[in-house]
Every structure is written in structure tokens, then in C-alpha cells.
Short mmCIF file of C-alpha atoms in Angstrom, two decimals:
data_model
loop_
_atom_site.label_atom_id
_atom_site.label_comp_id
_atom_site.label_asym_id
_atom_site.label_seq_id
_atom_site.Cartn_x
_atom_site.Cartn_y
_atom_site.Cartn_z
CA UNK H 1 16.86 6.63 0.15
CA UNK H 2 18.42 3.75 0.53
CA UNK H 3 14.34 1.86 0.85
CA UNK H 4 16.61 1.53 0.15
CA UNK H 5 14.90 -0.32 -0.20
CA UNK H 6 16.29 -0.96 -1.20
CA UNK H 7 17.52 0.14 -0.23
CA UNK H 8 17.54 1.37 -0.85
CA UNK H 9 18.76 2.96 1.85
CA UNK H 10 17.40 0.18 2.98
CA UNK H 11 17.41 -3.71 2.60
CA UNK H 12 15.02 -6.59 2.05
CA UNK H 13 15.31 -9.95 3.76
CA UNK H 14 15.53 -12.53 0.96
CA UNK H 15 14.38 -15.40 3.15
CA UNK H 16 11.14 -13.67 4.13
CA UNK H 17 8.51 -15.34 1.97
CA UNK H 18 5.29 -13.44 1.51
CA UNK H 19 1.94 -14.87 0.41
CA UNK H 20 1.66 -15.42 -3.37
CA UNK H 21 0.50 -12.45 -5.39
CA UNK H 22 -3.10 -12.61 -6.49
CA UNK H 23 -4.36 -11.57 -9.89
CA UNK H 24 -3.47 -7.94 -10.48
CA UNK H 25 -6.43 -5.59 -10.43
CA UNK H 26 -6.92 -3.42 -13.49
CA UNK H 27 -8.59 -0.20 -12.49
CA UNK H 28 -6.10 2.27 -13.87
CA UNK H 29 -2.76 0.68 -13.15
CA UNK H 30 -2.71 -1.89 -15.89
CA UNK H 31 0.63 -3.49 -16.62
CA UNK H 32 2.01 -5.94 -19.10
CA UNK H 33 5.24 -7.73 -18.24
CA UNK H 34 7.71 -8.84 -20.88
CA UNK H 35 10.70 -11.03 -20.16
CA UNK H 36 13.79 -10.94 -22.32
CA UNK H 37 15.93 -13.99 -22.80
CA UNK H 38 18.53 -14.66 -20.14
CA UNK H 39 21.35 -13.73 -22.51
CA UNK H 40 19.78 -10.39 -23.35
CA UNK H 41 19.17 -9.68 -19.66
CA UNK H 42 22.81 -10.45 -18.91
CA UNK H 43 23.88 -8.12 -21.69
CA UNK H 44 21.64 -5.27 -20.52
CA UNK H 45 22.12 -5.67 -16.78
CA UNK H 46 25.61 -7.08 -16.62
CA UNK H 47 24.45 -10.05 -14.54
CA UNK H 48 22.03 -12.98 -14.90
CA UNK H 49 18.32 -12.44 -14.45
CA UNK H 50 15.19 -11.46 -16.32
CA UNK H 51 14.71 -7.92 -17.56
CA UNK H 52 11.30 -6.83 -16.30
CA UNK H 53 9.60 -4.15 -18.39
CA UNK H 54 6.37 -2.63 -17.07
CA UNK H 55 4.12 -0.52 -19.26
CA UNK H 56 1.57 1.61 -17.42
CA UNK H 57 -1.41 3.38 -18.92
CA UNK H 58 -2.02 7.06 -18.36
CA UNK H 59 -3.82 7.90 -15.14
CA UNK H 60 -7.50 8.86 -15.55
CA UNK H 61 -8.42 12.54 -15.33
CA UNK H 62 -10.33 12.12 -12.07
CA UNK H 63 -7.19 10.76 -10.39
CA UNK H 64 -5.11 13.63 -11.73
CA UNK H 65 -7.67 16.03 -10.27
CA UNK H 66 -7.24 14.50 -6.83
CA UNK H 67 -3.56 15.38 -6.87
CA UNK H 68 -4.31 18.82 -8.34
CA UNK H 69 -6.67 19.46 -5.44
CA UNK H 70 -3.85 18.61 -3.03
CA UNK H 71 -1.32 21.15 -4.33
CA UNK H 72 -1.98 23.92 -1.81
CA UNK H 73 -2.04 21.33 0.95
CA UNK H 74 1.29 19.93 -0.28
CA UNK H 75 2.91 23.38 -0.24
CA UNK H 76 1.86 23.84 3.39
CA UNK H 77 2.42 20.31 4.67
CA UNK H 78 5.07 18.63 2.52
CA UNK H 79 7.41 21.32 1.23
CA UNK H 80 7.70 22.67 4.77
CA UNK H 81 9.52 19.45 5.70
CA UNK H 82 12.42 20.43 3.44
CA UNK H 83 15.29 22.40 4.95
CA UNK H 84 16.88 25.47 3.31
CA UNK H 85 20.37 24.70 2.07
CA UNK H 86 21.95 27.07 4.60
CA UNK H 87 20.29 25.12 7.44
CA UNK H 88 21.33 21.69 6.16
CA UNK H 89 24.38 19.82 7.34
CA UNK H 90 27.00 19.17 4.66
CA UNK H 91 29.44 16.25 4.41
CA UNK H 92 32.40 18.46 5.22
CA UNK H 93 30.92 19.17 8.65
CA UNK H 94 31.89 15.62 9.69
CA UNK H 95 35.15 15.09 7.81
CA UNK H 96 38.78 16.14 8.27
CA UNK H 97 39.27 19.63 6.85
CA UNK H 98 41.82 19.59 3.99
CA UNK H 99 42.37 23.36 4.29
CA UNK H 100 43.80 23.07 7.80
CA UNK H 101 47.37 22.28 8.77
CA UNK H 102 46.07 19.48 11.01
CA UNK H 103 44.37 17.61 8.16
CA UNK H 104 46.80 14.68 8.19
CA UNK H 105 46.43 14.32 11.96
CA UNK H 106 42.64 14.38 11.62
CA UNK H 107 42.79 11.59 9.01
CA UNK H 108 45.05 9.59 11.31
CA UNK H 109 42.54 9.97 14.15
CA UNK H 110 39.71 8.78 11.87
CA UNK H 111 41.74 5.72 10.84
CA UNK H 112 42.51 4.95 14.47
CA UNK H 113 38.81 5.12 15.39
CA UNK H 114 37.82 2.73 12.61
CA UNK H 115 40.77 0.34 12.94
CA UNK H 116 39.03 -2.21 15.18
CA UNK H 117 35.49 -2.00 13.80
CA UNK H 118 34.45 -5.50 12.62
CA UNK H 119 34.40 -6.35 8.93
CA UNK H 120 30.71 -7.28 8.98
CA UNK H 121 29.86 -3.74 10.05
CA UNK H 122 31.84 -2.35 7.11
CA UNK H 123 30.05 -4.68 4.69
CA UNK H 124 26.72 -3.24 5.81
CA UNK H 125 27.97 0.35 5.84
CA UNK H 126 29.33 -0.08 2.30
CA UNK H 127 26.03 -1.58 1.14
CA UNK H 128 24.17 1.36 2.63
CA UNK H 129 26.56 3.79 0.95
CA UNK H 130 26.25 2.13 -2.47
CA UNK H 131 22.46 2.25 -2.13
CA UNK H 132 22.67 5.99 -1.43
CA UNK H 133 25.12 6.54 -4.29
CA UNK H 134 22.60 5.15 -6.80
CA UNK H 135 20.62 8.39 -6.46
CA UNK H 136 20.52 9.02 -10.25
CA UNK H 137 18.29 5.94 -10.56
CA UNK H 138 15.90 7.20 -7.89
CA UNK H 139 15.71 10.63 -9.50
CA UNK H 140 14.90 8.92 -12.78
CA UNK H 141 12.15 6.85 -11.14
CA UNK H 142 10.42 9.77 -9.46
CA UNK H 143 10.66 11.81 -12.65
CA UNK H 144 9.05 8.91 -14.53
CA UNK H 145 6.10 8.89 -12.12
CA UNK H 146 2.94 10.71 -13.07
CA UNK H 147 2.19 13.79 -10.95
CA UNK H 148 5.70 13.85 -9.45
CA UNK H 149 7.39 14.21 -12.84
CA UNK H 150 9.20 17.43 -13.77
CA UNK H 151 8.46 18.05 -17.45
CA UNK H 152 10.65 21.12 -17.95
CA UNK H 153 13.29 20.48 -15.29
CA UNK H 154 12.17 23.60 -13.44
CA UNK H 155 8.44 22.94 -12.93
CA UNK H 156 6.88 24.85 -10.04
CA UNK H 157 4.29 22.29 -8.98
CA UNK H 158 4.84 21.25 -5.35
CA UNK H 159 5.43 17.68 -6.53
CA UNK H 160 8.27 18.66 -8.87
CA UNK H 161 9.77 21.01 -6.29
CA UNK H 162 9.68 18.20 -3.74
CA UNK H 163 11.30 15.71 -6.15
CA UNK H 164 14.24 18.01 -6.89
CA UNK H 165 14.81 19.09 -3.29
CA UNK H 166 14.39 15.55 -1.95
CA UNK H 167 17.07 14.38 -4.38
CA UNK H 168 19.34 17.25 -3.39
CA UNK H 169 19.07 16.36 0.29
CA UNK H 170 19.61 12.66 -0.40
CA UNK H 171 22.70 13.43 -2.48
CA UNK H 172 24.67 14.34 0.66
CA UNK H 173 24.23 10.87 2.17
CA UNK H 174 26.30 8.85 -0.28
CA UNK H 175 28.80 11.68 -0.58
CA UNK H 176 29.51 11.68 3.17
CA UNK H 177 29.64 7.89 3.60
CA UNK H 178 31.87 7.53 0.54
CA UNK H 179 34.46 9.97 1.86
CA UNK H 180 34.40 8.53 5.36
CA UNK H 181 34.93 5.02 4.06
CA UNK H 182 37.70 6.20 1.74
CA UNK H 183 39.58 7.88 4.58
CA UNK H 184 39.16 4.87 6.88
CA UNK H 185 41.41 2.71 4.71
CA UNK H 186 39.34 -0.34 5.67
CA UNK H 187 37.65 -1.01 2.32
CA UNK H 188 38.52 -1.59 -1.34
CA UNK H 189 37.25 1.62 -2.93
CA UNK H 190 37.73 0.44 -6.51
CA UNK H 191 35.49 -2.58 -5.96
CA UNK H 192 32.94 -0.32 -4.28
CA UNK H 193 33.07 2.13 -7.19
CA UNK H 194 32.57 -0.70 -9.68
CA UNK H 195 29.57 -1.93 -7.71
CA UNK H 196 28.04 1.54 -7.74
CA UNK H 197 28.53 1.85 -11.50
CA UNK H 198 26.99 -1.58 -12.06
CA UNK H 199 24.01 -0.66 -9.89
CA UNK H 200 23.28 2.66 -11.59
CA UNK H 201 23.70 1.03 -14.99
CA UNK H 202 21.32 -1.80 -14.05
CA UNK H 203 18.59 0.49 -12.67
CA UNK H 204 15.87 -0.98 -10.49
CA UNK H 205 12.45 -2.57 -10.86
CA UNK H 206 10.40 -1.78 -7.75
CA UNK H 207 7.03 -2.46 -9.35
CA UNK H 208 5.58 1.05 -9.16
CA UNK H 209 5.55 1.88 -12.87
CA UNK H 210 4.25 5.41 -13.45
CA UNK H 211 1.63 5.12 -10.73
CA UNK H 212 1.92 7.87 -8.06
CA UNK H 213 -0.28 5.88 -5.66
CA UNK H 214 2.16 2.96 -5.76
CA UNK H 215 5.14 5.33 -5.58
CA UNK H 216 3.76 6.94 -2.43
CA UNK H 217 3.21 3.58 -0.72
CA UNK H 218 6.65 2.34 -1.76
CA UNK H 219 8.56 5.42 -0.61
CA UNK H 220 6.67 5.55 2.69
CA UNK H 221 7.93 2.04 3.39
CA UNK H 222 11.40 2.53 1.96
CA UNK H 223 12.17 5.77 3.78
CA UNK H 224 11.18 4.09 7.04
CA UNK H 225 13.49 1.18 6.24
CA UNK H 226 16.32 3.62 5.49
CA UNK H 227 15.72 5.42 8.79
CA UNK H 228 15.90 2.12 10.68
CA UNK H 229 19.03 0.94 8.87
CA UNK H 230 21.02 4.15 9.32
CA UNK H 231 19.81 4.47 12.90
CA UNK H 232 21.05 0.98 13.73
CA UNK H 233 24.44 1.56 12.09
CA UNK H 234 24.71 4.65 14.31
CA UNK H 235 24.02 2.59 17.44
CA UNK H 236 26.57 -0.03 16.43
CA UNK H 237 29.18 2.65 15.70
CA UNK H 238 28.85 3.83 19.30
CA UNK H 239 29.35 0.26 20.52
CA UNK H 240 32.47 -0.03 18.34
CA UNK H 241 33.91 3.20 19.74
CA UNK H 242 33.52 5.61 16.80
CA UNK H 243 31.26 8.38 18.06
CA UNK H 244 31.93 10.52 14.99
CA UNK H 245 30.75 7.75 12.65
CA UNK H 246 27.69 7.33 14.87
CA UNK H 247 26.98 11.02 14.38
CA UNK H 248 27.36 10.61 10.61
CA UNK H 249 24.87 7.74 10.47
CA UNK H 250 22.54 9.48 12.89
CA UNK H 251 22.37 12.65 10.80
CA UNK H 252 21.56 10.62 7.69
CA UNK H 253 18.85 8.78 9.65
CA UNK H 254 17.32 12.10 10.71
CA UNK H 255 17.02 13.12 7.04
CA UNK H 256 15.36 9.81 6.21
CA UNK H 257 12.91 10.37 9.05
CA UNK H 258 11.83 13.74 7.60
CA UNK H 259 11.45 12.19 4.17
CA UNK H 260 9.42 9.35 5.65
CA UNK H 261 7.16 11.92 7.27
CA UNK H 262 6.60 13.64 3.92
CA UNK H 263 5.64 10.52 2.00
CA UNK H 264 3.45 9.11 4.77
CA UNK H 265 1.65 12.46 4.99
CA UNK H 266 0.96 12.35 1.25
CA UNK H 267 -0.34 8.81 1.59
CA UNK H 268 -2.45 9.76 4.60
CA UNK H 269 -4.07 12.57 2.59
CA UNK H 270 -4.75 10.20 -0.29
CA UNK H 271 -6.39 7.74 2.10
CA UNK H 272 -8.66 10.61 3.12
CA UNK H 273 -9.54 11.62 -0.45
CA UNK H 274 -9.49 8.28 -2.25
CA UNK H 275 -9.56 5.48 0.36
CA UNK H 276 -10.70 2.72 -1.96
CA UNK H 277 -7.89 3.26 -4.45
CA UNK H 278 -5.29 3.64 -1.73
CA UNK H 279 -6.17 0.51 0.21
CA UNK H 280 -6.14 -1.56 -2.99
CA UNK H 281 -2.81 0.01 -3.94
CA UNK H 282 -1.41 -0.76 -0.49
CA UNK H 283 -2.46 -4.39 -0.84
CA UNK H 284 -1.01 -4.59 -4.37
CA UNK H 285 2.34 -3.26 -3.17
CA UNK H 286 2.55 -5.62 -0.22
CA UNK H 287 1.49 -8.68 -2.22
CA UNK H 288 4.37 -8.19 -4.61
CA UNK H 289 6.68 -7.47 -1.63
CA UNK H 290 8.85 -4.41 -1.21
CA UNK H 291 11.96 -4.71 -3.38
CA UNK H 292 14.78 -2.64 -1.95
CA UNK H 293 16.29 -0.08 -4.34
CA UNK H 294 19.67 -1.84 -4.54
CA UNK H 295 18.26 -5.28 -5.38
CA UNK H 296 20.29 -5.39 -8.64
CA UNK H 297 23.57 -4.82 -6.80
CA UNK H 298 26.56 -6.52 -8.48
CA UNK H 299 30.33 -6.16 -8.08
CA UNK H 300 31.47 -8.09 -11.15
CA UNK H 301 31.87 -11.30 -9.13
CA UNK H 302 28.90 -12.12 -6.90
CA UNK H 303 25.60 -12.54 -8.72
CA UNK H 304 23.78 -12.76 -5.37
CA UNK H 305 25.54 -9.82 -3.78
CA UNK H 306 22.42 -8.05 -2.53
CA UNK H 307 21.11 -11.20 -0.85
CA UNK H 308 24.46 -11.78 0.82
CA UNK H 309 24.66 -8.16 1.96
CA UNK H 310 21.09 -8.36 3.33
CA UNK H 311 21.95 -11.50 5.29
CA UNK H 312 24.87 -9.74 6.98
CA UNK H 313 22.64 -6.74 7.73
CA UNK H 314 20.14 -9.07 9.38
CA UNK H 315 22.82 -10.99 11.25
CA UNK H 316 24.22 -7.89 12.96
CA UNK H 317 20.76 -6.40 13.57
CA UNK H 318 20.80 -3.47 11.15
CA UNK H 319 17.71 -4.48 9.17
CA UNK H 320 15.77 -7.70 9.80
CA UNK H 321 12.54 -9.53 9.08
CA UNK H 322 11.25 -8.09 12.34
CA UNK H 323 11.83 -4.56 11.03
CA UNK H 324 9.93 -5.39 7.83
CA UNK H 325 6.95 -6.62 9.82
CA UNK H 326 7.02 -3.65 12.19
CA UNK H 327 6.99 -1.21 9.26
CA UNK H 328 3.84 -2.89 7.95
CA UNK H 329 2.24 -2.56 11.40
CA UNK H 330 3.30 1.08 11.65
CA UNK H 331 1.80 2.07 8.29
CA UNK H 332 -1.45 0.18 8.85
CA UNK H 333 -1.83 1.98 12.17
CA UNK H 334 -0.72 5.41 10.90
CA UNK H 335 -3.12 5.35 7.97
CA UNK H 336 -5.94 3.90 10.12
CA UNK H 337 -6.54 1.18 7.55
CA UNK H 338 -8.73 -0.88 9.88
CA UNK H 339 -11.15 2.04 10.30
CA UNK H 340 -11.72 2.72 6.59
CA UNK H 341 -15.40 2.64 5.60
CA UNK H 342 -17.41 2.93 2.41
CA UNK H 343 -15.12 0.59 0.49
CA UNK H 344 -16.03 -1.55 -2.49
CA UNK H 345 -15.96 -5.33 -2.13
CA UNK H 346 -12.50 -5.31 -3.71
CA UNK H 347 -11.46 -2.58 -1.31
CA UNK H 348 -12.71 -4.54 1.71
CA UNK H 349 -10.79 -7.58 0.52
CA UNK H 350 -7.64 -5.48 0.24
CA UNK H 351 -8.29 -3.97 3.68
CA UNK H 352 -8.59 -7.43 5.21
CA UNK H 353 -5.39 -8.61 3.53
CA UNK H 354 -3.33 -5.63 4.69
CA UNK H 355 -4.66 -5.70 8.24
CA UNK H 356 -3.87 -9.41 8.62
CA UNK H 357 -0.47 -9.24 6.93
CA UNK H 358 1.64 -8.41 10.00
CA UNK H 359 0.24 -11.44 11.81
CA UNK H 360 1.19 -13.66 8.87
CA UNK H 361 4.65 -12.11 8.71
CA UNK H 362 5.17 -12.68 12.42
CA UNK H 363 4.84 -16.43 11.87
CA UNK H 364 7.62 -16.29 9.25
CA UNK H 365 9.82 -13.93 11.20
CA UNK H 366 11.63 -16.34 13.50
CA UNK H 367 12.42 -18.66 10.61
CA UNK H 368 13.86 -15.78 8.54
CA UNK H 369 15.98 -14.51 11.44
CA UNK H 370 17.32 -18.00 12.13
CA UNK H 371 18.15 -18.53 8.48
CA UNK H 372 20.20 -15.32 8.40
CA UNK H 373 22.10 -16.37 11.51
CA UNK H 374 22.89 -19.81 10.08
CA UNK H 375 23.85 -18.61 6.60
CA UNK H 376 27.43 -19.51 5.65
CA UNK H 377 30.08 -16.83 5.68
CA UNK H 378 31.29 -15.62 2.29
CA UNK H 379 34.03 -13.32 0.93
CA UNK H 380 33.16 -9.74 -0.02
CA UNK H 381 35.19 -7.87 -2.63
CA UNK H 382 34.41 -4.60 -0.79
CA UNK H 383 36.68 -5.68 2.05
CA UNK H 384 39.41 -7.17 -0.16
CA UNK H 385 37.92 -10.65 -0.21
CA UNK H 386 37.80 -11.11 3.53
CA UNK H 387 35.10 -13.49 4.74
CA UNK H 388 32.17 -12.51 6.95
#
């Protein structure tokens, strides 16, 4: 995941202001938000900021039954998107082989390929890698979500099977990028490792609580963002002359694309079975804005590290305000939101909001892109304090 959002994988654009959030509806996802003092937040998270605690009520029985009714469908339409381990690529497929006599020469070739790649590219690649490395947090989140949770650790519901296998596939992403970056010699691995530890320790607050409807909307968006981000780092790697690195990023992007397909299929089925709830959930998620999974990123120095990383990602065209808007358009179209009928008044209001959102975002897009381009350069500890 990276998405992200993420960032993860996958990264928000801090300058992209969305319309203010309206009063939260209270059908079954009822939350109360408590804010600790700044000092307590700093102690818990290791950096300044409020600690946001969401408490969600148990989902009503009729909603649980909707997911129960989908289990056979999920086995035939979601689990089939997973690949058997023997058919999956593994990190070692793209790395120098330490069992061969030519290992040192292979490492030298990798270092030569990456020698002239710009620092700003490495900042973004490191940010993507750290987002992927925070997988324990994402596994915790999905296992804290009703329906998707795995009570025994070996549950055989399709939702639990998906959660475990999805995590297992995602685990290869950070592993591969970490080793490639280590061998390149272009980055400060200790600072990267500290950032990863900070991020996992801080967790993430993406606003989904225990609600599987919100989780499905969020992951549909985030997996798409991760696909875009890794796909664009692949294209840039080709431009910078490292075809092997492009292959690495491309293979990760292809995984994210399959995962996006799974979550959007689940959401599409829910729109069919419970359109009113889903369209209101979609609107709720977009009003609060998609927080990328690495939004609490911190390296021990820069309290705004994620924002700075996201600005560089936008500046070099890896993930931008335009991508955010296009994901909204894609999901509205894929789920046929404009064609939903039989909605309540609240549902129609949510439908109108979601269908008009891309147009509103388009008006903010140019300003957000310009702001990223004009942002001052800053030092990044990941590249030994060099400025980008």
C-alpha cells in the first residue's frame, strides 16, 4: 500500500484544500474524537500534533448480513485476484545474487546505474519505500476493521484470507526497495531506518475507524494512488537510465493494480447491495480528505517531513493534485455514482457532493501544482542532508 496513502504507497498533496467537512452523519458509524494535550501527543507519537482517537460503535446486524451474503461472491471474485506464492515475483529476482561469484560485480553495476540519478528522485523513492515498510500498521488497521478482522489469526472467511494474503503480497514491496536502495549507496540507511521505526510507532489515523464501508472506499483510493506513484517512479527510472529499477517499480505497481481491482470490486458490489450507505460513506470519506498512510512520517528532525516529501513527489510528477482529482473521477465513473436511484434525501445530497467534487478540485488543481513548484528547497536526512 503505500495509499499510501498514504501512502501510503501513496502521497497526499498538502496544499490541496478540500471543502470543509459537514456535520458527520450518525447512522451506524458514530464517532467521538478526543484530543490529548500537545505534550502527551508528542510523548506518544514522538513529534508534535494532536492524538486523534476514534471510537466506533458495533455495526448493526443487517449490515453484517450484507457482508455475509457476499462471501461466496468474494471467494469467486476477490480471492481469485491473489497469486499463489510460487507464481509471485520475489525481491531476489531483481537483486544481485549473493550466492554467485559475480555478486560483487553485480553490486558494482547497480551502483553505476544509480550513480547519476537525481537526489529528488531518491527522496521520493525513499518515501515510497518507507510507506511500504510500515506494513505492520496497515495489517493492524485491517485487522481492527469489522468484517475484515481475523479473530483467531487463521480465520477462513474470505475477508480474513484476503487480509492475510494481501499483507503477504505487500510485504515484498518494502523489502525489495529497501535492499535496492541499500546497495545503491546513494542514501543514508540509518536515517531511513529511524524514519520507518518512528512511522510504525506513530501508527496512522486515516479516519476509517472499524467501519468496513469506509475501509473499502479508502483502500480503493489508496491502492490507485500507490499504483500511480510506483508507475511514475518506473517511468522516471527509465528516463534516468536504470531499466532494472524501472522494472522493480513497475512490478510493484502491477501488484498495486491488482489490489486496487479487488477493493474497487468489493465497493462496486456494496454499491449494488447497499447504495444509500455506500454513497453517504463515499461522501464522508471525501469530505474529510484522503490521508495518506505515511502522514505521520518523522525522521527525528523534520516535523513536516511528509509534507516536504509530498511536495517533491508533486514537483517531479510522481503524485500530484491532478492525480488526486483523476482518482475521484475514476471512482465516481467506475461505481456509476451518477446513475444511483432510490436514494434517501441524505443519499441524494451525498451523491450530488461526490459527483461535483472533481469539478471543484479542478479549480484548485493549478494552484496546488504551482505551489509545489515554487516551494523552497530543503535538506533531507535520507540523502545525508543534501538539499532538494
